Coordinates of N, CA, C and O in Angstrom, one line a residue:
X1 N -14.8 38.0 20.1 CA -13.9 37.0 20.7 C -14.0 35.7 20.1 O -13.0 35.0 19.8
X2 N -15.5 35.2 19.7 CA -15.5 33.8 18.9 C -15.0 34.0 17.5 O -14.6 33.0 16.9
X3 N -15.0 35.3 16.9 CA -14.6 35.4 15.7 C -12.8 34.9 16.0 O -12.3 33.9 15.7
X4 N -12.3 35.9 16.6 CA -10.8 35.2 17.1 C -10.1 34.0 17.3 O -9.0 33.6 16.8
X5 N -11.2 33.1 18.2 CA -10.9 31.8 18.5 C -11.3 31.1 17.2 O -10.6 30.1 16.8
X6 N -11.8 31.3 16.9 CA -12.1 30.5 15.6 C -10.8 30.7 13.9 O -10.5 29.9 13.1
X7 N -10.3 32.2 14.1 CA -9.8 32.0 13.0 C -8.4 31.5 13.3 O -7.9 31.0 12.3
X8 N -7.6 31.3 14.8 CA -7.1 30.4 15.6 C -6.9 29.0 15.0 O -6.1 28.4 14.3
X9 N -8.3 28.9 15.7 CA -8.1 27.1 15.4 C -8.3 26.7 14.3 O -8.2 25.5 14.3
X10 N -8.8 27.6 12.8 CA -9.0 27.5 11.4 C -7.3 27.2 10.8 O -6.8 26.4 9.9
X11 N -6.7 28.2 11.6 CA -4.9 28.3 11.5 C -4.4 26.8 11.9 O -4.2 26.0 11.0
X12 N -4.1 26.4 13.1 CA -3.8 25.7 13.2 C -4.2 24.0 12.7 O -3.4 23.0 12.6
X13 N -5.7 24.2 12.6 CA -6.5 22.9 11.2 C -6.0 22.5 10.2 O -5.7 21.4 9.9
X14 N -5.8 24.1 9.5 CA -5.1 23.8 8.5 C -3.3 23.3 8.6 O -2.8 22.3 8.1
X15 N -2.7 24.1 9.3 CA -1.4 23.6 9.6 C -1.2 21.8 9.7 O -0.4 21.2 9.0
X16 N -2.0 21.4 10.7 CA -2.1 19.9 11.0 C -2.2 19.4 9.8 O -1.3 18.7 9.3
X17 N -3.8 19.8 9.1 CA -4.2 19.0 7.3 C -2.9 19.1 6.6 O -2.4 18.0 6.4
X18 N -2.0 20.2 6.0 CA -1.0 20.1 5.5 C 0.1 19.7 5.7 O 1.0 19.5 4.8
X19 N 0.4 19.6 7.3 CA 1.5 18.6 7.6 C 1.2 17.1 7.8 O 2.1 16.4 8.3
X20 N 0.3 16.7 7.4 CA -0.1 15.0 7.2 C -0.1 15.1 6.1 O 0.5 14.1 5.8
X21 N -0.5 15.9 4.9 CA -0.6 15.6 3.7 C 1.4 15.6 3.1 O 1.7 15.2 2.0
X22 N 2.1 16.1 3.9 CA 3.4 16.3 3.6 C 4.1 15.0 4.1 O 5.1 14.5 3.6
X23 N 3.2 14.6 5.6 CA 3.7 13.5 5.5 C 3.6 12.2 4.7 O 4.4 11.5 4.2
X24 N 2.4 12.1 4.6 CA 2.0 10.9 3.1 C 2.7 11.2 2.0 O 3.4 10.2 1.6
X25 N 2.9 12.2 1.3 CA 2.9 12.2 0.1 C 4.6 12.7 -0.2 O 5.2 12.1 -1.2
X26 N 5.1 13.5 0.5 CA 6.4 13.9 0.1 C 7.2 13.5 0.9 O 8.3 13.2 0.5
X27 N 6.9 13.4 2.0 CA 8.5 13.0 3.3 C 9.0 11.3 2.6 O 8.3 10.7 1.7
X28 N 10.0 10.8 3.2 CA 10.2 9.6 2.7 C 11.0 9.1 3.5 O 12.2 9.3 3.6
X29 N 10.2 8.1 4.4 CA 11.6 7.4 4.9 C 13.1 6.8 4.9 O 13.5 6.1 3.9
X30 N 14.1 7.3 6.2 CA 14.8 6.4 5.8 C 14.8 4.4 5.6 O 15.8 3.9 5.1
X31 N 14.0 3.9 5.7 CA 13.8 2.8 6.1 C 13.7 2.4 4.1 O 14.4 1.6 3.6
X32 N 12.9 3.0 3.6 CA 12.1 2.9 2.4 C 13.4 3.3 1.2 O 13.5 2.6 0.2
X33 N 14.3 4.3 1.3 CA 15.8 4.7 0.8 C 16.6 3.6 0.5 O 17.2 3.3 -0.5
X34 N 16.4 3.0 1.6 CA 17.3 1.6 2.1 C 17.3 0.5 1.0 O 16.3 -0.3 1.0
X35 N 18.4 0.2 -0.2 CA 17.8 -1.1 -0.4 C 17.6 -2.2 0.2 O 18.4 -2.5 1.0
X36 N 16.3 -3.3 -0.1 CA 16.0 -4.3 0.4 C 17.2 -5.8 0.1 O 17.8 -6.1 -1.0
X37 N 17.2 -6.4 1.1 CA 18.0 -7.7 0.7 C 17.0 -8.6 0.0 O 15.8 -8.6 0.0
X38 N 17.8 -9.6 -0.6 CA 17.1 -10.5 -1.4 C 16.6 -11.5 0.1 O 17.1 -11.5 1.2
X39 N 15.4 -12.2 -0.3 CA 15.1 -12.8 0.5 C 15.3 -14.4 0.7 O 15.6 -15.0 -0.4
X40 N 15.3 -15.1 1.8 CA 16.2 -16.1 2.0 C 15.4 -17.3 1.2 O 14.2 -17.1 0.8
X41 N 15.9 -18.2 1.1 CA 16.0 -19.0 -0.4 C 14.2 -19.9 -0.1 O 13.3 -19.9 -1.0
X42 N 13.9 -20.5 1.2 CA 12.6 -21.3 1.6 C 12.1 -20.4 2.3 O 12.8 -20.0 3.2
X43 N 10.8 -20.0 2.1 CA 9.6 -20.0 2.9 C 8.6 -20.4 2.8 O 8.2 -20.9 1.7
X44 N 7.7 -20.4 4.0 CA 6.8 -21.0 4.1 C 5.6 -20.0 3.3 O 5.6 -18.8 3.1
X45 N 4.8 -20.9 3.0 CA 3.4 -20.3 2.5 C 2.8 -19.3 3.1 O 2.5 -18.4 2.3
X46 N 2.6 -19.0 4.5 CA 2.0 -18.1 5.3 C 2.6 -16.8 5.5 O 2.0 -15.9 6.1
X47 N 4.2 -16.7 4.8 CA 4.6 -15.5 4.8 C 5.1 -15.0 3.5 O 5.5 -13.8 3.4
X48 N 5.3 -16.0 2.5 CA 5.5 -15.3 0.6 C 3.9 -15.0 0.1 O 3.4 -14.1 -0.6
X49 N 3.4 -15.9 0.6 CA 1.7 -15.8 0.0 C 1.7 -16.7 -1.4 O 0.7 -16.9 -2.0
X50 N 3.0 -17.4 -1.8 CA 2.9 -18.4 -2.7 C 3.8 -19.4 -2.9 O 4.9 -19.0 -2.8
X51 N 3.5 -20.8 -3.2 CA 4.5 -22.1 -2.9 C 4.7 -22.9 -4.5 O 3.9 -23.6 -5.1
X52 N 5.7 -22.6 -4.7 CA 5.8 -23.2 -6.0 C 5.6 -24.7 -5.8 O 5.9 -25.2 -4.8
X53 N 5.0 -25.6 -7.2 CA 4.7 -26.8 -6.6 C 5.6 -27.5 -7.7 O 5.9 -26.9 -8.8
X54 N 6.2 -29.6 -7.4 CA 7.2 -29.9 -8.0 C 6.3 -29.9 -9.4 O 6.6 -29.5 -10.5
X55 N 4.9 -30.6 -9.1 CA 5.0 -30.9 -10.5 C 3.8 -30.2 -10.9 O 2.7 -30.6 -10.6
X56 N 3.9 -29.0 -11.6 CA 2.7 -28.5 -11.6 C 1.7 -28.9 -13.0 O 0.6 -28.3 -13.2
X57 N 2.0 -29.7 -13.7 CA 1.2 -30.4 -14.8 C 0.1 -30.9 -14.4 O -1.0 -30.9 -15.0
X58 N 0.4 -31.7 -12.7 CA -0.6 -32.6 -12.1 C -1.7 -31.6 -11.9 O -2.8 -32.1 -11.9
X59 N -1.8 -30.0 -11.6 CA -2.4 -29.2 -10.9 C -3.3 -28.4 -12.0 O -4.5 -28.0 -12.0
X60 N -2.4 -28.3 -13.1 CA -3.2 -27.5 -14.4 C -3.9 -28.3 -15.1 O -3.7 -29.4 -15.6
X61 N -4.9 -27.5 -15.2 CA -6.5 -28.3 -15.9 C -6.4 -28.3 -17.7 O -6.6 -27.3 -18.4
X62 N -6.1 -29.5 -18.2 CA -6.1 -29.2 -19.5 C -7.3 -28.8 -20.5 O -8.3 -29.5 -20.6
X63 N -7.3 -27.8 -21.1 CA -8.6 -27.0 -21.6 C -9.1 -27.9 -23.0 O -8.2 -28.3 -23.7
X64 N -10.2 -28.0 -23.4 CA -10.7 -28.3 -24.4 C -11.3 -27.6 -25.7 O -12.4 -27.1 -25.6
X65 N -10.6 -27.6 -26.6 CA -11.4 -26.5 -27.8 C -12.6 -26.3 -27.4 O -13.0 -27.3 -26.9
X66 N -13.7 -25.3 -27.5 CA -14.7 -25.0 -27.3 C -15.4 -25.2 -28.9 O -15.0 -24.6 -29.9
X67 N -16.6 -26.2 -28.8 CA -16.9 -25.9 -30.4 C -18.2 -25.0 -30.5 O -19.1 -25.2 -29.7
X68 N -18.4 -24.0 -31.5 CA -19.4 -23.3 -31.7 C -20.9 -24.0 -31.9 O -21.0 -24.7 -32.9
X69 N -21.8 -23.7 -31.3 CA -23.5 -24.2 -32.0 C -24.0 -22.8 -32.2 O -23.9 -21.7 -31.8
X70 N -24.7 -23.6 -33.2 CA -25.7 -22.5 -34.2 C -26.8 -22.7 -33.6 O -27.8 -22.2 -34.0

């Protein structure tokens, strides 16, 4: 009888494992089909993750030749 119950729930284990792996990897939303709109012209820092700035010369560090020692 444990041999039964067990090849059972071995069946349906695997069914679950292969229907998550079907859902990751092969199903595909409709949401993701969808093309995206362009996004609206200003935002804020906290939701692009980057803010272009006016003058960015002020911000970049001018580099100096490095000279070699012996």
């Amino acid at each position: 009888m444990k041999r039964r119950v067990r090849k059972i729930a071995n069946f349906f284990a695997f069914n679950l494992l292969f229907f998550a792996l079907y859902l990751n990897f092969i199903h595909k939303d409709k949401s993701s089909v969808v093309p995206v709109a362009p996004e609206s012209s200003k935002q804020t820092a906290a939701f692009s993750g980057t803010v272009l700035v006016e003058n960015p010369d002020q911000y970049l560090k001018k580099e100096v030749p490095a000279t070699v020692k012996n």
